[in-house]
């Protein structure tokens, strides 16, 4: 058993990003599948992923990624522009997941007008991401991985289409064949 243990689900896009980073790092790690009740009890954020590394615990995918990158000598979000791109992708994903979880409980913009603001935020984040240079050389950066995990999750859960956004669609065509991305695909819905 390795010291590094990642807890999460096979469907969470936040967990997927951490699995991609760990698989690409070649660090040995264990993955423990965790359900809604377990994360409620075991994480102060009541969310997945969380990670244990010896005495250290991390309860947010960004902190987990930072830890993994540091362990392997690769910088995490080295420039303000990368942080901005990552934050926009993260807002897109966090907002889309929030809308999804509310809808599962029967709440949409008819009950809570704030949901419409959330939906508008998803669209404006997609537009903003599509306007940025998303090219990469060898390995995708963390902002690029976050965008890819978000868009793949949206397709998997049939949340929103990004076909009108040419750059985002091209990015997904480039990411789709990458081995760690294929290995971490969610199970058939
Ligand atoms: N900011 C967190 C977000 C994680 C998150 O939203 N995870 C979802 C699964 S995709 C979750 O566990 N939601 C449970 C809940 O909202 O109670 C991170 O980056 O790790």
PDB file of C-alpha atoms and ligand atoms in Angstrom:
ATOM      1  CA  UNK A   1       0.000   0.000   0.000  1.00  0.00           C
ATOM      2  CA  UNK A   2       1.318   3.441  -0.893  1.00  0.00           C
ATOM      3  CA  UNK A   3       1.317   6.447   1.458  1.00  0.00           C
ATOM      4  CA  UNK A   4      -0.637   8.509  -1.042  1.00  0.00           C
ATOM      5  CA  UNK A   5      -4.342   7.769  -1.053  1.00  0.00           C
ATOM      6  CA  UNK A   6      -6.827   9.652  -3.167  1.00  0.00           C
ATOM      7  CA  UNK A   7     -10.479   9.388  -2.163  1.00  0.00           C
ATOM      8  CA  UNK A   8     -13.217  10.079  -4.670  1.00  0.00           C
ATOM      9  CA  UNK A   9     -15.670   8.852  -7.260  1.00  0.00           C
ATOM     10  CA  UNK A  10     -15.080   7.697 -10.837  1.00  0.00           C
ATOM     11  CA  UNK A  11     -17.559  10.278 -12.130  1.00  0.00           C
ATOM     12  CA  UNK A  12     -16.313  13.494 -10.465  1.00  0.00           C
ATOM     13  CA  UNK A  13     -14.407  15.779 -12.861  1.00  0.00           C
ATOM     14  CA  UNK A  14     -12.443  17.260  -9.933  1.00  0.00           C
ATOM     15  CA  UNK A  15     -11.323  13.768  -8.938  1.00  0.00           C
ATOM     16  CA  UNK A  16     -10.517  12.982 -12.550  1.00  0.00           C
ATOM     17  CA  UNK A  17      -8.108  15.917 -12.780  1.00  0.00           C
ATOM     18  CA  UNK A  18      -6.278  14.634  -9.664  1.00  0.00           C
ATOM     19  CA  UNK A  19      -6.151  11.088 -11.040  1.00  0.00           C
ATOM     20  CA  UNK A  20      -4.702  12.420 -14.298  1.00  0.00           C
ATOM     21  CA  UNK A  21      -1.987  14.328 -12.399  1.00  0.00           C
ATOM     22  CA  UNK A  22      -1.126  11.307 -10.244  1.00  0.00           C
ATOM     23  CA  UNK A  23      -1.073   8.839 -13.153  1.00  0.00           C
ATOM     24  CA  UNK A  24       1.096  11.173 -15.237  1.00  0.00           C
ATOM     25  CA  UNK A  25       3.449  11.748 -12.284  1.00  0.00           C
ATOM     26  CA  UNK A  26       4.289   8.040 -11.866  1.00  0.00           C
ATOM     27  CA  UNK A  27       3.961   8.479  -8.077  1.00  0.00           C
ATOM     28  CA  UNK A  28       2.539   5.302  -6.542  1.00  0.00           C
ATOM     29  CA  UNK A  29      -0.932   5.949  -5.101  1.00  0.00           C
ATOM     30  CA  UNK A  30      -4.070   4.164  -4.031  1.00  0.00           C
ATOM     31  CA  UNK A  31      -7.534   5.200  -5.097  1.00  0.00           C
ATOM     32  CA  UNK A  32     -10.422   4.599  -2.714  1.00  0.00           C
ATOM     33  CA  UNK A  33     -13.896   4.945  -4.106  1.00  0.00           C
ATOM     34  CA  UNK A  34     -15.921   7.157  -1.810  1.00  0.00           C
ATOM     35  CA  UNK A  35     -19.629   7.854  -1.827  1.00  0.00           C
ATOM     36  CA  UNK A  36     -21.702  10.924  -0.915  1.00  0.00           C
ATOM     37  CA  UNK A  37     -22.165   9.776   2.719  1.00  0.00           C
ATOM     38  CA  UNK A  38     -18.482   8.979   3.254  1.00  0.00           C
ATOM     39  CA  UNK A  39     -17.284  12.342   1.925  1.00  0.00           C
ATOM     40  CA  UNK A  40     -19.919  14.038   4.100  1.00  0.00           C
ATOM     41  CA  UNK A  41     -18.438  12.346   7.166  1.00  0.00           C
ATOM     42  CA  UNK A  42     -14.745  12.417   6.299  1.00  0.00           C
ATOM     43  CA  UNK A  43     -14.075  15.786   4.675  1.00  0.00           C
ATOM     44  CA  UNK A  44     -14.755  19.215   6.196  1.00  0.00           C
ATOM     45  CA  UNK A  45     -15.768  20.378   2.722  1.00  0.00           C
ATOM     46  CA  UNK A  46     -18.108  17.350   2.421  1.00  0.00           C
ATOM     47  CA  UNK A  47     -16.883  16.848  -1.109  1.00  0.00           C
ATOM     48  CA  UNK A  48     -14.576  14.686  -3.160  1.00  0.00           C
ATOM     49  CA  UNK A  49     -11.706  14.519  -3.845  1.00  0.00           C
ATOM     50  CA  UNK A  50      -9.589  14.410  -0.746  1.00  0.00           C
ATOM     51  CA  UNK A  51      -6.081  13.074  -0.359  1.00  0.00           C
ATOM     52  CA  UNK A  52      -4.003  11.669   2.446  1.00  0.00           C
ATOM     53  CA  UNK A  53      -0.215  11.562   2.274  1.00  0.00           C
ATOM     54  CA  UNK A  54       1.174  10.281   5.564  1.00  0.00           C
ATOM     55  CA  UNK A  55       0.221  12.919   8.137  1.00  0.00           C
ATOM     56  CA  UNK A  56      -0.929  15.404   5.505  1.00  0.00           C
ATOM     57  CA  UNK A  57      -4.533  15.776   4.325  1.00  0.00           C
ATOM     58  CA  UNK A  58      -5.855  17.925   1.495  1.00  0.00           C
ATOM     59  CA  UNK A  59      -9.545  18.580   0.927  1.00  0.00           C
ATOM     60  CA  UNK A  60      -9.666  20.409  -2.388  1.00  0.00           C
ATOM     61  CA  UNK A  61      -8.565  19.309  -5.837  1.00  0.00           C
ATOM     62  CA  UNK A  62      -6.458  22.456  -6.317  1.00  0.00           C
ATOM     63  CA  UNK A  63      -4.489  21.801  -3.114  1.00  0.00           C
ATOM     64  CA  UNK A  64      -4.091  18.156  -4.132  1.00  0.00           C
ATOM     65  CA  UNK A  65      -2.764  19.185  -7.535  1.00  0.00           C
ATOM     66  CA  UNK A  66      -0.389  21.679  -5.958  1.00  0.00           C
ATOM     67  CA  UNK A  67       0.915  18.951  -3.639  1.00  0.00           C
ATOM     68  CA  UNK A  68       1.369  16.435  -6.451  1.00  0.00           C
ATOM     69  CA  UNK A  69       3.079  18.980  -8.688  1.00  0.00           C
ATOM     70  CA  UNK A  70       5.402  20.032  -5.863  1.00  0.00           C
ATOM     71  CA  UNK A  71       6.357  16.417  -5.147  1.00  0.00           C
ATOM     72  CA  UNK A  72       7.389  15.964  -8.762  1.00  0.00           C
ATOM     73  CA  UNK A  73       9.114  19.321  -9.203  1.00  0.00           C
ATOM     74  CA  UNK A  74       6.593  20.722 -11.642  1.00  0.00           C
ATOM     75  CA  UNK A  75       5.214  24.205 -10.944  1.00  0.00           C
ATOM     76  CA  UNK A  76       1.480  24.579 -10.314  1.00  0.00           C
ATOM     77  CA  UNK A  77      -0.034  27.661 -12.036  1.00  0.00           C
ATOM     78  CA  UNK A  78       3.276  29.486 -12.532  1.00  0.00           C
ATOM     79  CA  UNK A  79       1.853  32.700 -14.038  1.00  0.00           C
ATOM     80  CA  UNK A  80      -1.116  34.991 -13.265  1.00  0.00           C
ATOM     81  CA  UNK A  81      -2.475  34.268 -16.759  1.00  0.00           C
ATOM     82  CA  UNK A  82      -2.498  30.531 -16.018  1.00  0.00           C
ATOM     83  CA  UNK A  83      -4.168  31.153 -12.674  1.00  0.00           C
ATOM     84  CA  UNK A  84      -6.835  33.241 -14.409  1.00  0.00           C
ATOM     85  CA  UNK A  85      -7.497  30.521 -16.992  1.00  0.00           C
ATOM     86  CA  UNK A  86      -7.614  27.819 -14.313  1.00  0.00           C
ATOM     87  CA  UNK A  87      -9.954  29.924 -12.142  1.00  0.00           C
ATOM     88  CA  UNK A  88     -12.343  30.540 -15.047  1.00  0.00           C
ATOM     89  CA  UNK A  89     -12.421  26.828 -15.898  1.00  0.00           C
ATOM     90  CA  UNK A  90     -12.925  26.021 -12.234  1.00  0.00           C
ATOM     91  CA  UNK A  91     -15.813  28.479 -11.949  1.00  0.00           C
ATOM     92  CA  UNK A  92     -17.388  26.943 -15.046  1.00  0.00           C
ATOM     93  CA  UNK A  93     -17.127  23.473 -13.530  1.00  0.00           C
ATOM     94  CA  UNK A  94     -18.158  24.385  -9.999  1.00  0.00           C
ATOM     95  CA  UNK A  95     -21.190  26.280 -11.325  1.00  0.00           C
ATOM     96  CA  UNK A  96     -22.248  23.491 -13.680  1.00  0.00           C
ATOM     97  CA  UNK A  97     -21.962  20.891 -10.892  1.00  0.00           C
ATOM     98  CA  UNK A  98     -23.992  23.121  -8.566  1.00  0.00           C
ATOM     99  CA  UNK A  99     -26.794  23.461 -11.160  1.00  0.00           C
ATOM    100  CA  UNK A 100     -26.713  19.671 -11.664  1.00  0.00           C
ATOM    101  CA  UNK A 101     -26.978  18.889  -7.937  1.00  0.00           C
ATOM    102  CA  UNK A 102     -29.822  21.388  -7.458  1.00  0.00           C
ATOM    103  CA  UNK A 103     -31.708  19.976 -10.452  1.00  0.00           C
ATOM    104  CA  UNK A 104     -31.407  16.489  -8.984  1.00  0.00           C
ATOM    105  CA  UNK A 105     -33.393  17.848  -6.035  1.00  0.00           C
ATOM    106  CA  UNK A 106     -35.996  19.447  -8.283  1.00  0.00           C
ATOM    107  CA  UNK A 107     -34.703  23.026  -8.133  1.00  0.00           C
ATOM    108  CA  UNK A 108     -34.209  25.074 -11.278  1.00  0.00           C
ATOM    109  CA  UNK A 109     -34.518  28.738 -12.245  1.00  0.00           C
ATOM    110  CA  UNK A 110     -38.289  28.642 -11.777  1.00  0.00           C
ATOM    111  CA  UNK A 111     -37.906  28.063  -8.043  1.00  0.00           C
ATOM    112  CA  UNK A 112     -34.653  29.979  -7.564  1.00  0.00           C
ATOM    113  CA  UNK A 113     -33.810  32.841  -9.979  1.00  0.00           C
ATOM    114  CA  UNK A 114     -30.179  32.515  -8.879  1.00  0.00           C
ATOM    115  CA  UNK A 115     -30.018  29.330 -10.961  1.00  0.00           C
ATOM    116  CA  UNK A 116     -30.517  31.487 -14.077  1.00  0.00           C
ATOM    117  CA  UNK A 117     -27.514  33.579 -13.035  1.00  0.00           C
ATOM    118  CA  UNK A 118     -25.585  30.337 -12.616  1.00  0.00           C
ATOM    119  CA  UNK A 119     -26.619  29.230 -16.134  1.00  0.00           C
ATOM    120  CA  UNK A 120     -25.593  32.600 -17.580  1.00  0.00           C
ATOM    121  CA  UNK A 121     -22.257  32.203 -15.785  1.00  0.00           C
ATOM    122  CA  UNK A 122     -21.681  28.822 -17.450  1.00  0.00           C
ATOM    123  CA  UNK A 123     -22.277  30.357 -20.872  1.00  0.00           C
ATOM    124  CA  UNK A 124     -20.071  33.417 -20.274  1.00  0.00           C
ATOM    125  CA  UNK A 125     -17.239  31.261 -18.889  1.00  0.00           C
ATOM    126  CA  UNK A 126     -17.424  29.041 -22.001  1.00  0.00           C
ATOM    127  CA  UNK A 127     -17.238  32.149 -24.185  1.00  0.00           C
ATOM    128  CA  UNK A 128     -14.272  33.518 -22.222  1.00  0.00           C
ATOM    129  CA  UNK A 129     -12.393  30.206 -22.383  1.00  0.00           C
ATOM    130  CA  UNK A 130     -13.038  29.863 -26.098  1.00  0.00           C
ATOM    131  CA  UNK A 131     -11.415  33.267 -26.705  1.00  0.00           C
ATOM    132  CA  UNK A 132      -8.078  32.264 -25.132  1.00  0.00           C
ATOM    133  CA  UNK A 133      -5.094  30.583 -26.807  1.00  0.00           C
ATOM    134  CA  UNK A 134      -5.504  26.962 -25.676  1.00  0.00           C
ATOM    135  CA  UNK A 135      -2.562  25.498 -27.568  1.00  0.00           C
ATOM    136  CA  UNK A 136      -0.038  23.301 -25.769  1.00  0.00           C
ATOM    137  CA  UNK A 137       3.194  21.549 -26.719  1.00  0.00           C
ATOM    138  CA  UNK A 138       3.855  18.224 -24.984  1.00  0.00           C
ATOM    139  CA  UNK A 139       1.806  17.913 -21.822  1.00  0.00           C
ATOM    140  CA  UNK A 140      -1.347  19.932 -21.190  1.00  0.00           C
ATOM    141  CA  UNK A 141      -1.058  22.450 -18.335  1.00  0.00           C
ATOM    142  CA  UNK A 142      -3.372  22.313 -15.319  1.00  0.00           C
ATOM    143  CA  UNK A 143      -5.707  24.995 -16.746  1.00  0.00           C
ATOM    144  CA  UNK A 144      -6.022  22.933 -19.934  1.00  0.00           C
ATOM    145  CA  UNK A 145      -6.673  19.743 -17.960  1.00  0.00           C
ATOM    146  CA  UNK A 146      -9.323  21.538 -15.903  1.00  0.00           C
ATOM    147  CA  UNK A 147     -11.107  22.728 -19.038  1.00  0.00           C
ATOM    148  CA  UNK A 148     -10.959  19.222 -20.518  1.00  0.00           C
ATOM    149  CA  UNK A 149     -12.289  17.585 -17.345  1.00  0.00           C
ATOM    150  CA  UNK A 150     -15.110  20.141 -17.183  1.00  0.00           C
ATOM    151  CA  UNK A 151     -16.178  19.743 -20.822  1.00  0.00           C
ATOM    152  CA  UNK A 152     -15.968  15.949 -20.722  1.00  0.00           C
ATOM    153  CA  UNK A 153     -18.097  15.921 -17.565  1.00  0.00           C
ATOM    154  CA  UNK A 154     -20.666  18.208 -19.257  1.00  0.00           C
ATOM    155  CA  UNK A 155     -20.912  15.738 -22.141  1.00  0.00           C
ATOM    156  CA  UNK A 156     -21.093  12.729 -19.811  1.00  0.00           C
ATOM    157  CA  UNK A 157     -23.900  14.262 -17.745  1.00  0.00           C
ATOM    158  CA  UNK A 158     -25.546  15.856 -20.817  1.00  0.00           C
ATOM    159  CA  UNK A 159     -25.351  19.297 -19.181  1.00  0.00           C
ATOM    160  CA  UNK A 160     -24.473  21.715 -21.968  1.00  0.00           C
ATOM    161  CA  UNK A 161     -23.114  21.652 -25.480  1.00  0.00           C
ATOM    162  CA  UNK A 162     -19.947  23.479 -26.451  1.00  0.00           C
ATOM    163  CA  UNK A 163     -20.196  22.703 -30.160  1.00  0.00           C
ATOM    164  CA  UNK A 164     -20.696  26.422 -30.949  1.00  0.00           C
ATOM    165  CA  UNK A 165     -17.244  27.094 -29.447  1.00  0.00           C
ATOM    166  CA  UNK A 166     -14.679  26.154 -32.090  1.00  0.00           C
ATOM    167  CA  UNK A 167     -11.536  26.433 -29.955  1.00  0.00           C
ATOM    168  CA  UNK A 168     -12.994  24.350 -27.155  1.00  0.00           C
ATOM    169  CA  UNK A 169     -14.118  21.670 -29.603  1.00  0.00           C
ATOM    170  CA  UNK A 170     -10.642  21.565 -31.184  1.00  0.00           C
ATOM    171  CA  UNK A 171      -9.072  21.315 -27.752  1.00  0.00           C
ATOM    172  CA  UNK A 172     -11.216  18.293 -26.910  1.00  0.00           C
ATOM    173  CA  UNK A 173     -10.217  16.639 -30.196  1.00  0.00           C
ATOM    174  CA  UNK A 174      -6.567  17.009 -29.154  1.00  0.00           C
ATOM    175  CA  UNK A 175      -7.091  15.846 -25.580  1.00  0.00           C
ATOM    176  CA  UNK A 176      -9.335  12.844 -26.349  1.00  0.00           C
ATOM    177  CA  UNK A 177      -6.550  10.430 -27.480  1.00  0.00           C
ATOM    178  CA  UNK A 178      -4.180  11.165 -24.562  1.00  0.00           C
ATOM    179  CA  UNK A 179      -3.671   7.971 -22.595  1.00  0.00           C
ATOM    180  CA  UNK A 180      -4.241   9.308 -19.038  1.00  0.00           C
ATOM    181  CA  UNK A 181      -7.406  11.023 -20.238  1.00  0.00           C
ATOM    182  CA  UNK A 182      -8.737   7.792 -21.736  1.00  0.00           C
ATOM    183  CA  UNK A 183      -7.741   5.817 -18.622  1.00  0.00           C
ATOM    184  CA  UNK A 184      -9.736   8.143 -16.374  1.00  0.00           C
ATOM    185  CA  UNK A 185     -12.938   8.264 -18.441  1.00  0.00           C
ATOM    186  CA  UNK A 186     -16.057   7.893 -16.307  1.00  0.00           C
ATOM    187  CA  UNK A 187     -17.954   4.576 -16.459  1.00  0.00           C
ATOM    188  CA  UNK A 188     -20.780   4.350 -19.003  1.00  0.00           C
ATOM    189  CA  UNK A 189     -23.756   6.350 -17.661  1.00  0.00           C
TER     190      UNK A 189
HETATM  191  N1  LIG B   1     -13.670  22.904  -4.862  1.00  0.00           N
HETATM  192  C1  LIG B   1     -13.788  21.457  -4.804  1.00  0.00           C
HETATM  193  C2  LIG B   1     -15.038  21.007  -5.528  1.00  0.00           C
HETATM  194  C3  LIG B   1     -15.271  19.493  -5.431  1.00  0.00           C
HETATM  195  C4  LIG B   1     -16.719  19.112  -5.726  1.00  0.00           C
HETATM  196  O1  LIG B   1     -17.595  19.959  -5.982  1.00  0.00           O
HETATM  197  N2  LIG B   1     -16.971  17.805  -5.725  1.00  0.00           N
HETATM  198  C5  LIG B   1     -18.327  17.311  -5.919  1.00  0.00           C
HETATM  199  C6  LIG B   1     -18.316  16.062  -6.790  1.00  0.00           C
HETATM  200  S1  LIG B   1     -18.011  16.470  -8.490  1.00  0.00           S
HETATM  201  C7  LIG B   1     -18.894  16.887  -4.570  1.00  0.00           C
HETATM  202  O2  LIG B   1     -18.267  16.126  -3.852  1.00  0.00           O
HETATM  203  N3  LIG B   1     -20.103  17.393  -4.236  1.00  0.00           N
HETATM  204  C8  LIG B   1     -20.786  17.013  -3.036  1.00  0.00           C
HETATM  205  C9  LIG B   1     -21.542  18.160  -2.433  1.00  0.00           C
HETATM  206  O3  LIG B   1     -21.613  19.245  -3.067  1.00  0.00           O
HETATM  207  O4  LIG B   1     -22.020  17.989  -1.322  1.00  0.00           O
HETATM  208  C10 LIG B   1     -12.541  20.818  -5.373  1.00  0.00           C
HETATM  209  O5  LIG B   1     -11.922  21.427  -6.265  1.00  0.00           O
HETATM  210  O6  LIG B   1     -12.144  19.733  -4.920  1.00  0.00           O
END
